[in-house]
């Protein structure tokens, strides 16, 4: 593996990262509701599973999904239902005041798990990672090179979501969110619900 190949991989993932989706939406809302630590914890959960999908692609899970389509379908169904569940909760609780009962490690832990679950329910990520790996890297990457690719993916995700958290944790951003919480949460709920339905109905 060359440095140019690794850089191409990082730039490709960076371009994909910039496209808004359920992961980005979750990270943004968790930051606005829980602050910087919650946003970073969400990003860590999202990044961990994204890196795991790259590991899965390196070990041939994308080929397994092609051979055993029901496994892919089961994971996709679970992810779609989870997104729809989140969207319903957001819509129902949009008018409620922002809860402050959970603080510190407990809130960060819940944010971390929510990030993991959102990306765990998107098995298409392993297909994307597999396609990117095949195009960019030579066959038969060494264990060291594979670990470097996975580590680079995790760090890219973590830094990206940390940057979002730093931006949105500013008091002005949080104040604007609180003033428009009803409509922001309902919009977020509608978008996540639509993404869940799209995942549910897609082939």
Coordinates of N, CA, C and O in Angstrom, one line a residue, residues 15-201:
X15 N -15.4 12.8 1.3 CA -16.5 13.2 0.4 C -17.8 12.6 0.7 O -18.8 13.2 0.8
X16 N -17.7 11.3 1.1 CA -18.9 10.6 1.5 C -19.4 11.1 2.8 O -20.7 11.2 3.1
X17 N -18.5 11.4 3.7 CA -18.9 11.9 5.0 C -19.7 13.2 4.9 O -20.6 13.5 5.7
X18 N -19.3 14.0 4.0 CA -19.9 15.4 3.8 C -21.4 15.3 3.3 O -22.1 16.3 3.4
X19 N -21.8 14.1 2.8 CA -23.2 14.0 2.4 C -24.1 13.7 3.6 O -23.9 12.8 4.3
X20 N -25.1 14.6 3.8 CA -25.9 14.4 5.0 C -26.7 13.1 5.0 O -27.1 12.7 3.9
X21 N -26.8 12.5 6.1 CA -27.5 11.2 6.3 C -28.0 11.1 7.7 O -27.8 12.0 8.5
X22 N -28.5 9.9 8.1 CA -29.0 9.7 9.5 C -27.9 9.9 10.5 O -28.1 10.4 11.6
X23 N -26.7 9.4 10.2 CA -25.6 9.6 11.1 C -25.3 11.0 11.4 O -25.1 11.4 12.6
X24 N -25.1 11.8 10.4 CA -24.9 13.3 10.5 C -26.0 13.9 11.3 O -25.7 14.8 12.2
X25 N -27.2 13.6 11.0 CA -28.4 14.2 11.7 C -28.4 13.9 13.1 O -28.7 14.7 14.0
X26 N -28.1 12.6 13.5 CA -28.1 12.2 14.9 C -26.9 12.9 15.6 O -27.2 13.4 16.7
X27 N -25.8 13.0 15.0 CA -24.7 13.7 15.7 C -25.0 15.2 15.9 O -24.7 15.7 17.0
X28 N -25.6 15.8 14.9 CA -26.0 17.2 15.1 C -27.0 17.4 16.2 O -26.8 18.3 17.1
X29 N -28.0 16.6 16.2 CA -29.1 16.8 17.2 C -28.5 16.5 18.6 O -28.8 17.1 19.6
X30 N -27.8 15.4 18.8 CA -27.2 15.0 20.1 C -26.3 16.1 20.6 O -26.3 16.4 21.8
X31 N -25.6 16.8 19.7 CA -24.7 17.9 20.2 C -25.6 19.1 20.7 O -25.3 19.7 21.7
X32 N -26.6 19.4 19.9 CA -27.5 20.5 20.3 C -28.2 20.3 21.6 O -28.4 21.2 22.4
X33 N -28.6 19.0 21.8 CA -29.4 18.7 23.0 C -28.5 18.5 24.2 O -28.8 18.8 25.4
X34 N -27.3 17.9 24.0 CA -26.4 17.5 25.1 C -25.1 18.1 25.2 O -24.4 18.0 26.2
X35 N -24.7 18.9 24.2 CA -23.4 19.6 24.4 C -22.3 18.9 23.7 O -22.4 17.9 23.0
X36 N -21.1 19.5 23.9 CA -19.9 19.0 23.2 C -19.6 17.6 23.5 O -19.3 16.8 22.6
X37 N -19.5 17.2 24.8 CA -19.2 15.8 25.1 C -20.1 14.8 24.5 O -19.7 13.7 24.1
X38 N -21.4 15.1 24.5 CA -22.4 14.2 23.9 C -22.2 14.1 22.4 O -22.3 13.0 21.9
X39 N -21.9 15.2 21.8 CA -21.7 15.2 20.3 C -20.4 14.3 20.0 O -20.5 13.5 19.0
X40 N -19.4 14.5 20.8 CA -18.2 13.7 20.5 C -18.4 12.2 20.8 O -17.9 11.3 20.1
X41 N -19.1 11.9 21.9 CA -19.5 10.5 22.2 C -20.3 9.9 21.1 O -20.1 8.7 20.7
X42 N -21.2 10.6 20.5 CA -22.0 10.1 19.4 C -21.1 9.8 18.2 O -21.2 8.8 17.6
X43 N -20.2 10.8 17.9 CA -19.3 10.6 16.8 C -18.4 9.4 17.0 O -18.0 8.7 16.0
X44 N -18.0 9.1 18.3 CA -17.1 8.0 18.6 C -17.9 6.7 18.3 O -17.3 5.7 17.7
X45 N -19.2 6.6 18.7 CA -20.0 5.4 18.4 C -20.1 5.2 16.9 O -20.0 4.1 16.4
X46 N -20.4 6.3 16.2 CA -20.6 6.3 14.7 C -19.3 5.8 14.0 O -19.3 5.0 13.2
X47 N -18.2 6.4 14.5 CA -16.9 6.1 13.9 C -16.5 4.7 14.1 O -15.9 4.1 13.2
X48 N -16.7 4.2 15.3 CA -16.3 2.8 15.6 C -17.0 1.8 14.7 O -16.3 0.9 14.2
X49 N -18.3 2.0 14.5 CA -19.0 1.0 13.7 C -18.6 1.2 12.2 O -18.5 0.3 11.4
X50 N -18.4 2.5 11.8 CA -18.0 2.7 10.4 C -16.6 2.0 10.2 O -16.4 1.4 9.1
X51 N -15.7 2.1 11.1 CA -14.4 1.4 11.0 C -14.6 -0.1 11.0 O -13.9 -0.8 10.3
X52 N -15.6 -0.6 11.8 CA -15.8 -2.0 11.8 C -16.4 -2.5 10.5 O -16.1 -3.6 10.0
X53 N -17.2 -1.6 9.8 CA -17.7 -2.0 8.5 C -16.5 -2.1 7.5 O -16.5 -3.0 6.6
X54 N -15.5 -1.2 7.6 CA -14.3 -1.3 6.8 C -13.6 -2.6 7.1 O -13.1 -3.3 6.2
X55 N -13.5 -3.0 8.4 CA -12.8 -4.2 8.7 C -13.6 -5.4 8.1 O -13.0 -6.4 7.6
X56 N -14.9 -5.3 8.2 CA -15.8 -6.4 7.6 C -15.6 -6.5 6.1 O -15.5 -7.6 5.6
X57 N -15.4 -5.4 5.5 CA -15.2 -5.4 4.0 C -13.8 -6.0 3.7 O -13.7 -6.8 2.8
X58 N -12.8 -5.7 4.5 CA -11.5 -6.3 4.4 C -11.5 -7.8 4.6 O -10.7 -8.6 3.9
X59 N -12.4 -8.3 5.4 CA -12.4 -9.8 5.7 C -13.5 -10.5 4.9 O -13.7 -11.7 5.1
X60 N -14.1 -9.8 3.9 CA -14.9 -10.4 2.9 C -16.4 -10.5 3.3 O -17.1 -11.3 2.7
X61 N -16.8 -9.7 4.2 CA -18.3 -9.7 4.6 C -19.2 -9.3 3.5 O -20.3 -9.8 3.4
X62 N -18.7 -8.4 2.6 CA -19.5 -8.0 1.5 C -19.8 -9.2 0.6 O -20.9 -9.4 0.1
X63 N -18.8 -10.1 0.4 CA -19.0 -11.3 -0.4 C -20.0 -12.2 0.4 O -20.9 -12.9 -0.3
X64 N -19.9 -12.3 1.7 CA -20.9 -13.1 2.4 C -22.3 -12.6 2.3 O -23.2 -13.4 2.1
X65 N -22.5 -11.3 2.3 CA -23.8 -10.7 2.1 C -24.4 -11.1 0.7 O -25.6 -11.3 0.6
X66 N -23.5 -11.2 -0.3 CA -23.9 -11.6 -1.6 C -24.3 -13.0 -1.6 O -25.3 -13.4 -2.3
X67 N -23.7 -13.9 -0.9 CA -24.0 -15.3 -0.8 C -25.2 -15.6 0.1 O -25.9 -16.5 -0.2
X68 N -25.3 -14.8 1.1 CA -26.4 -15.0 2.1 C -27.2 -13.7 2.2 O -27.1 -12.9 3.1
X69 N -28.1 -13.5 1.2 CA -28.8 -12.2 1.1 C -29.8 -12.0 2.3 O -30.0 -10.8 2.7
X70 N -30.2 -13.0 3.0 CA -31.2 -12.8 4.1 C -30.4 -12.2 5.3 O -31.1 -11.4 6.0
X71 N -29.1 -12.4 5.4 CA -28.4 -11.8 6.5 C -28.3 -10.3 6.3 O -28.5 -9.5 7.2
X72 N -28.1 -9.9 5.1 CA -28.1 -8.5 4.7 C -29.5 -7.9 4.9 O -29.6 -6.8 5.5
X73 N -30.5 -8.6 4.5 CA -31.9 -8.1 4.7 C -32.2 -7.9 6.1 O -32.9 -7.0 6.5
X74 N -31.8 -8.9 6.9 CA -32.1 -8.8 8.4 C -31.5 -7.6 9.0 O -32.2 -6.9 9.8
X75 N -30.3 -7.3 8.7 CA -29.6 -6.1 9.3 C -30.2 -4.9 8.8 O -30.4 -3.9 9.5
X76 N -30.6 -4.9 7.5 CA -31.2 -3.7 6.9 C -32.6 -3.4 7.5 O -32.9 -2.3 7.8
X77 N -33.3 -4.5 7.8 CA -34.6 -4.3 8.4 C -34.5 -3.8 9.8 O -35.2 -2.8 10.2
X78 N -33.5 -4.3 10.6 CA -33.3 -3.8 12.0 C -32.9 -2.3 12.0 O -33.4 -1.5 12.8
X79 N -32.0 -1.9 11.0 CA -31.6 -0.5 11.0 C -32.8 0.4 10.6 O -32.9 1.5 11.1
X80 N -33.6 0.0 9.6 CA -34.7 0.8 9.2 C -35.7 1.0 10.3 O -36.2 2.1 10.5
X81 N -36.0 -0.1 11.0 CA -37.0 0.0 12.2 C -36.4 0.9 13.3 O -37.2 1.6 13.9
X82 N -35.1 0.8 13.5 CA -34.5 1.7 14.5 C -34.6 3.2 14.1 O -35.0 4.0 15.0
X83 N -34.4 3.5 12.9 CA -34.5 4.9 12.4 C -35.9 5.3 12.5 O -36.2 6.5 12.9
X84 N -36.9 4.5 12.2 CA -38.3 4.9 12.3 C -38.7 5.1 13.7 O -39.4 6.0 14.1
X85 N -38.2 4.2 14.6 CA -38.4 4.4 16.1 C -37.9 5.7 16.6 O -38.6 6.4 17.3
X86 N -36.7 6.1 16.2 CA -36.1 7.4 16.6 C -37.0 8.5 16.1 O -37.3 9.5 16.8
X87 N -37.4 8.4 14.8 CA -38.2 9.5 14.2 C -39.6 9.7 15.0 O -40.0 10.8 15.2
X88 N -40.2 8.6 15.4 CA -41.4 8.7 16.2 C -41.2 9.3 17.5 O -41.9 10.2 17.9
X89 N -40.1 9.0 18.2 CA -39.8 9.6 19.5 C -39.5 11.1 19.3 O -40.0 11.9 20.1
X90 N -38.8 11.4 18.3 CA -38.5 12.9 18.1 C -39.8 13.6 17.8 O -40.0 14.7 18.4
X91 N -40.7 13.1 17.0 CA -41.9 13.8 16.7 C -42.8 13.9 17.9 O -43.3 15.0 18.2
X92 N -42.9 12.9 18.7 CA -43.7 12.9 19.9 C -43.2 13.8 21.0 O -44.0 14.5 21.7
X93 N -41.9 13.9 21.1 CA -41.3 14.7 22.2 C -40.8 16.1 21.7 O -40.2 16.8 22.5
X94 N -41.2 16.5 20.5 CA -40.7 17.7 20.0 C -41.2 18.9 20.8 O -40.4 19.9 21.0
X95 N -42.4 18.9 21.4 CA -42.9 20.0 22.1 C -42.5 20.0 23.6 O -42.7 20.9 24.3
X96 N -41.8 18.9 24.1 CA -41.4 18.8 25.5 C -40.2 19.6 25.7 O -39.3 19.8 24.8
X97 N -40.0 20.2 26.9 CA -38.8 20.9 27.3 C -37.6 20.0 27.2 O -37.7 18.8 27.4
X98 N -36.5 20.6 27.0 CA -35.2 19.8 26.9 C -34.9 19.2 28.3 O -34.7 20.0 29.2
X99 N -34.8 17.9 28.4 CA -34.5 17.3 29.6 C -33.0 17.5 30.0 O -32.1 17.4 29.2
X100 N -32.8 17.7 31.3 CA -31.5 17.9 31.8 C -31.1 16.8 32.9 O -30.2 17.0 33.6
X101 N -32.0 15.8 33.0 CA -31.8 14.8 34.1 C -30.5 14.0 33.9 O -29.9 13.6 34.9
X102 N -30.1 13.6 32.7 CA -28.9 12.8 32.5 C -27.7 13.7 32.3 O -27.7 14.6 31.4
X103 N -26.7 13.4 33.0 CA -25.5 14.3 32.9 C -24.3 13.4 32.8 O -24.3 12.2 33.2
X104 N -23.2 14.0 32.3 CA -21.9 13.3 32.4 C -21.8 12.0 31.6 O -22.3 11.8 30.5
X105 N -21.2 11.0 32.3 CA -21.0 9.7 31.7 C -22.2 9.0 31.2 O -22.2 8.3 30.2
X106 N -23.3 9.1 32.0 CA -24.5 8.4 31.5 C -25.0 8.9 30.2 O -25.4 8.2 29.3
X107 N -25.1 10.2 30.1 CA -25.6 10.8 28.8 C -24.6 10.5 27.7 O -25.0 10.2 26.6
X108 N -23.3 10.6 28.0 CA -22.3 10.3 26.9 C -22.4 8.8 26.5 O -22.3 8.5 25.3
X109 N -22.7 7.9 27.5 CA -22.8 6.5 27.1 C -24.0 6.2 26.2 O -23.9 5.5 25.3
X110 N -25.1 6.9 26.6 CA -26.3 6.7 25.7 C -26.1 7.3 24.3 O -26.5 6.7 23.3
X111 N -25.3 8.4 24.2 CA -25.0 9.0 22.9 C -24.1 8.1 22.1 O -24.3 7.9 20.9
X112 N -23.1 7.5 22.8 CA -22.2 6.5 22.1 C -23.0 5.4 21.6 O -22.8 5.0 20.4
X113 N -23.9 4.8 22.4 CA -24.6 3.6 21.9 C -25.6 4.0 20.8 O -25.7 3.2 19.8
X114 N -26.2 5.2 20.9 CA -27.1 5.6 19.8 C -26.3 5.7 18.5 O -26.8 5.3 17.4
X115 N -25.1 6.2 18.5 CA -24.3 6.3 17.3 C -23.9 5.0 16.8 O -24.0 4.7 15.6
X116 N -23.6 4.0 17.7 CA -23.3 2.7 17.2 C -24.5 2.0 16.5 O -24.4 1.4 15.5
X117 N -25.7 2.2 17.1 CA -26.8 1.5 16.6 C -27.2 2.1 15.2 O -27.7 1.3 14.3
X118 N -27.1 3.4 15.1 CA -27.5 4.0 13.8 C -26.6 3.4 12.6 O -27.1 3.0 11.6
X119 N -25.3 3.4 12.9 CA -24.4 2.9 11.8 C -24.4 1.4 11.7 O -24.2 0.8 10.7
X120 N -24.7 0.7 12.8 CA -24.8 -0.8 12.8 C -26.0 -1.2 12.0 O -26.0 -2.3 11.3
X121 N -27.0 -0.4 11.9 CA -28.2 -0.7 11.1 C -28.1 -0.3 9.7 O -29.1 -0.2 9.0
X122 N -26.9 0.0 9.2 CA -26.7 0.4 7.8 C -25.7 -0.5 7.1 O -24.6 -0.1 6.9
X123 N -26.1 -1.7 6.9 CA -25.2 -2.7 6.3 C -24.7 -2.3 4.9 O -23.7 -2.9 4.4
X124 N -25.4 -1.3 4.3 CA -24.9 -0.9 2.9 C -23.5 -0.2 3.1 O -22.7 -0.2 2.1
X125 N -23.1 0.2 4.3 CA -21.8 0.7 4.5 C -20.7 -0.3 4.2 O -19.6 0.1 3.6
X126 N -20.9 -1.5 4.5 CA -19.9 -2.5 4.2 C -19.7 -2.7 2.7 O -18.6 -3.0 2.2
X127 N -20.8 -2.6 1.9 CA -20.8 -2.7 0.5 C -20.0 -1.5 -0.1 O -19.2 -1.6 -1.0
X128 N -20.3 -0.3 0.4 CA -19.6 0.9 0.0 C -18.1 0.8 0.3 O -17.2 1.0 -0.6
X129 N -17.8 0.3 1.5 CA -16.4 0.2 1.9 C -15.7 -0.9 1.0 O -14.5 -0.7 0.6
X130 N -16.4 -2.0 0.8 CA -15.8 -3.0 -0.1 C -15.5 -2.5 -1.5 O -14.4 -2.8 -2.0
X131 N -16.4 -1.7 -2.0 CA -16.2 -1.1 -3.4 C -15.0 -0.2 -3.4 O -14.2 -0.2 -4.3
X132 N -14.9 0.7 -2.4 CA -13.8 1.6 -2.3 C -12.5 0.9 -2.1 O -11.5 1.2 -2.8
X133 N -12.5 -0.1 -1.3 CA -11.2 -0.9 -1.1 C -10.7 -1.6 -2.3 O -9.5 -1.6 -2.6
X134 N -11.7 -2.1 -3.1 CA -11.3 -2.9 -4.3 C -10.7 -1.9 -5.3 O -9.8 -2.2 -6.0
X135 N -11.3 -0.7 -5.4 CA -10.9 0.2 -6.5 C -9.6 0.8 -6.1 O -8.7 1.0 -7.0
X136 N -9.3 1.1 -4.8 CA -8.1 1.9 -4.5 C -6.9 1.0 -4.1 O -5.8 1.3 -4.6
X137 N -7.1 0.0 -3.4 CA -6.0 -0.8 -2.9 C -5.8 -2.1 -3.6 O -6.7 -2.7 -4.2
X138 N -4.5 -2.5 -3.6 CA -4.2 -3.8 -4.3 C -4.8 -5.0 -3.5 O -5.1 -4.8 -2.3
X139 N -5.0 -6.1 -4.1 CA -5.5 -7.3 -3.4 C -4.5 -7.8 -2.3 O -3.3 -7.6 -2.5
X140 N -5.0 -8.4 -1.3 CA -4.1 -9.0 -0.3 C -3.3 -8.0 0.6 O -2.1 -8.2 0.7
X141 N -4.0 -7.0 1.1 CA -3.3 -6.1 2.0 C -2.8 -6.8 3.2 O -3.4 -7.8 3.7
X142 N -1.6 -6.4 3.7 CA -1.0 -7.0 4.9 C -1.8 -6.6 6.1 O -2.6 -5.7 6.1
X143 N -1.6 -7.3 7.2 CA -2.3 -7.0 8.4 C -2.0 -5.6 8.9 O -2.9 -4.9 9.4
X144 N -0.7 -5.2 8.7 CA -0.4 -3.8 9.1 C -1.1 -2.8 8.3 O -1.6 -1.8 8.8
X145 N -1.1 -3.0 7.0 CA -1.8 -2.1 6.1 C -3.3 -2.0 6.4 O -3.9 -1.0 6.3
X146 N -3.9 -3.2 6.6 CA -5.3 -3.2 6.9 C -5.6 -2.5 8.2 O -6.6 -1.7 8.3
X147 N -4.8 -2.6 9.2 CA -5.0 -1.9 10.5 C -4.8 -0.4 10.2 O -5.6 0.4 10.9
X148 N -3.9 0.0 9.4 CA -3.7 1.4 9.1 C -5.0 2.0 8.4 O -5.4 3.1 8.7
X149 N -5.5 1.2 7.5 CA -6.8 1.7 6.7 C -7.9 1.8 7.7 O -8.6 2.8 7.7
X150 N -8.1 0.8 8.6 CA -9.2 0.9 9.6 C -9.0 2.0 10.5 O -9.9 2.8 10.8
X151 N -7.8 2.2 11.0 CA -7.5 3.3 11.9 C -7.7 4.7 11.3 O -8.2 5.6 11.9
X152 N -7.3 4.8 10.0 CA -7.5 6.1 9.3 C -9.0 6.4 9.1 O -9.4 7.5 9.3
X153 N -9.8 5.3 8.9 CA -11.2 5.5 8.8 C -11.8 6.0 10.1 O -12.6 7.0 10.1
X154 N -11.5 5.4 11.2 CA -12.0 5.7 12.5 C -11.6 7.2 12.8 O -12.4 8.0 13.3
X155 N -10.3 7.6 12.6 CA -9.9 8.9 13.0 C -10.6 10.0 12.1 O -10.9 11.0 12.6
X156 N -10.8 9.7 10.8 CA -11.5 10.6 10.0 C -12.9 10.8 10.5 O -13.4 12.0 10.6
X157 N -13.6 9.8 10.8 CA -15.0 9.9 11.4 C -15.0 10.7 12.7 O -15.8 11.6 12.9
X158 N -14.1 10.3 13.6 CA -14.1 11.0 14.9 C -13.7 12.4 14.8 O -14.4 13.3 15.4
X159 N -12.8 12.8 13.9 CA -12.4 14.2 13.8 C -13.5 15.0 13.1 O -13.8 16.1 13.5
X160 N -14.2 14.4 12.1 CA -15.3 15.0 11.5 C -16.4 15.4 12.4 O -16.9 16.5 12.4
X161 N -16.8 14.4 13.2 CA -17.9 14.6 14.1 C -17.5 15.5 15.3 O -18.3 16.2 15.8
X162 N -16.2 15.4 15.7 CA -15.8 16.4 16.7 C -15.8 17.8 16.2 O -16.2 18.7 17.0
X163 N -15.5 18.0 15.0 CA -15.6 19.4 14.4 C -17.0 19.9 14.4 O -17.3 21.0 14.7
X164 N -18.0 19.0 14.0 CA -19.4 19.3 14.1 C -19.8 19.7 15.5 O -20.5 20.6 15.7
X165 N -19.4 18.8 16.4 CA -19.7 19.1 17.8 C -19.2 20.4 18.4 O -19.8 21.1 19.1
X166 N -17.9 20.7 18.0 CA -17.3 22.0 18.4 C -18.1 23.2 17.9 O -18.3 24.2 18.5
X167 N -18.6 23.0 16.6 CA -19.3 24.1 16.0 C -20.7 24.3 16.6 O -21.1 25.4 17.0
X168 N -21.4 23.2 16.8 CA -22.8 23.3 17.3 C -23.0 23.4 18.8 O -24.1 23.7 19.2
X169 N -21.9 23.1 19.5 CA -22.0 23.3 21.0 C -21.9 24.7 21.5 O -22.0 25.0 22.7
X170 N -21.6 25.6 20.6 CA -21.5 27.0 20.9 C -22.9 27.5 21.5 O -23.9 27.1 21.0
X171 N -22.9 28.3 22.6 CA -24.1 28.8 23.2 C -25.1 29.4 22.2 O -26.3 29.2 22.3
X172 N -24.6 30.1 21.2 CA -25.5 30.7 20.2 C -26.3 29.6 19.4 O -27.5 29.8 19.2
X173 N -25.6 28.6 19.0 CA -26.2 27.5 18.3 C -27.2 26.8 19.2 O -28.3 26.5 18.7
X174 N -26.9 26.5 20.4 CA -27.8 25.8 21.3 C -29.0 26.7 21.6 O -30.2 26.2 21.6
X175 N -28.8 28.0 21.8 CA -29.9 28.9 22.0 C -30.9 29.0 20.8 O -32.1 29.0 21.0
X176 N -30.3 29.0 19.6 CA -31.2 29.0 18.4 C -32.0 27.7 18.3 O -33.2 27.7 17.9
X177 N -31.3 26.6 18.7 CA -32.0 25.3 18.7 C -33.2 25.3 19.7 O -34.3 24.9 19.3
X178 N -33.0 25.8 20.9 CA -34.0 25.8 21.9 C -35.2 26.6 21.5 O -36.3 26.3 21.8
X179 N -34.9 27.7 20.8 CA -36.0 28.6 20.3 C -36.9 28.0 19.2 O -38.0 28.3 19.1
X180 N -36.3 27.1 18.5 CA -37.0 26.5 17.4 C -37.1 24.9 17.5 O -37.2 24.2 16.6
X181 N -37.0 24.5 18.8 CA -36.9 23.0 19.1 C -38.1 22.3 18.4 O -37.9 21.2 17.9
X182 N -39.3 22.8 18.5 CA -40.5 22.0 18.0 C -40.3 21.7 16.6 O -40.4 20.5 16.2
X183 N -40.0 22.7 15.8 CA -39.9 22.5 14.3 C -38.6 21.8 13.9 O -38.7 21.0 13.0
X184 N -37.5 22.0 14.6 CA -36.3 21.3 14.3 C -36.4 19.8 14.6 O -36.1 19.0 13.7
X185 N -37.0 19.5 15.7 CA -37.2 18.1 16.1 C -38.1 17.4 15.2 O -37.9 16.2 14.8
X186 N -39.2 18.0 14.8 CA -40.2 17.4 13.9 C -39.6 17.2 12.5 O -39.9 16.2 11.9
X187 N -38.8 18.2 12.1 CA -38.2 18.1 10.8 C -37.2 16.9 10.8 O -37.1 16.1 9.9
X188 N -36.4 16.9 11.9 CA -35.4 15.8 12.0 C -36.1 14.4 12.1 O -35.7 13.4 11.5
X189 N -37.2 14.4 12.8 CA -38.0 13.1 12.9 C -38.5 12.7 11.5 O -38.5 11.5 11.2
X190 N -39.0 13.7 10.8 CA -39.6 13.4 9.4 C -38.5 12.9 8.5 O -38.7 11.9 7.8
X191 N -37.3 13.5 8.6 CA -36.2 13.1 7.7 C -35.7 11.7 8.1 O -35.5 10.8 7.2
X192 N -35.6 11.4 9.4 CA -35.1 10.1 9.8 C -36.1 9.1 9.5 O -35.8 7.9 9.1
X193 N -37.4 9.4 9.6 CA -38.5 8.4 9.2 C -38.4 8.1 7.8 O -38.6 7.0 7.3
X194 N -38.2 9.2 6.9 CA -38.2 9.0 5.5 C -37.0 8.1 5.1 O -37.1 7.2 4.3
X195 N -35.8 8.4 5.8 CA -34.6 7.6 5.5 C -34.8 6.1 5.9 O -34.4 5.2 5.3
X196 N -35.5 5.9 7.1 CA -35.8 4.6 7.5 C -36.7 3.8 6.5 O -36.5 2.7 6.2
X197 N -37.8 4.5 6.0 CA -38.6 3.9 5.1 C -37.9 3.6 3.8 O -38.1 2.6 3.1
X198 N -37.0 4.5 3.4 CA -36.3 4.3 2.1 C -35.4 3.1 2.3 O -35.3 2.2 1.4
X199 N -34.7 2.9 3.5 CA -33.9 1.8 3.7 C -34.7 0.5 3.8 O -34.3 -0.6 3.2
X200 N -35.9 0.6 4.3 CA -36.8 -0.5 4.4 C -37.3 -1.0 3.1 O -37.4 -2.2 2.8
X201 N -37.6 -0.1 2.2 CA -38.1 -0.4 0.9 C -37.1 -0.7 -0.2 O -37.5 -1.2 -1.3

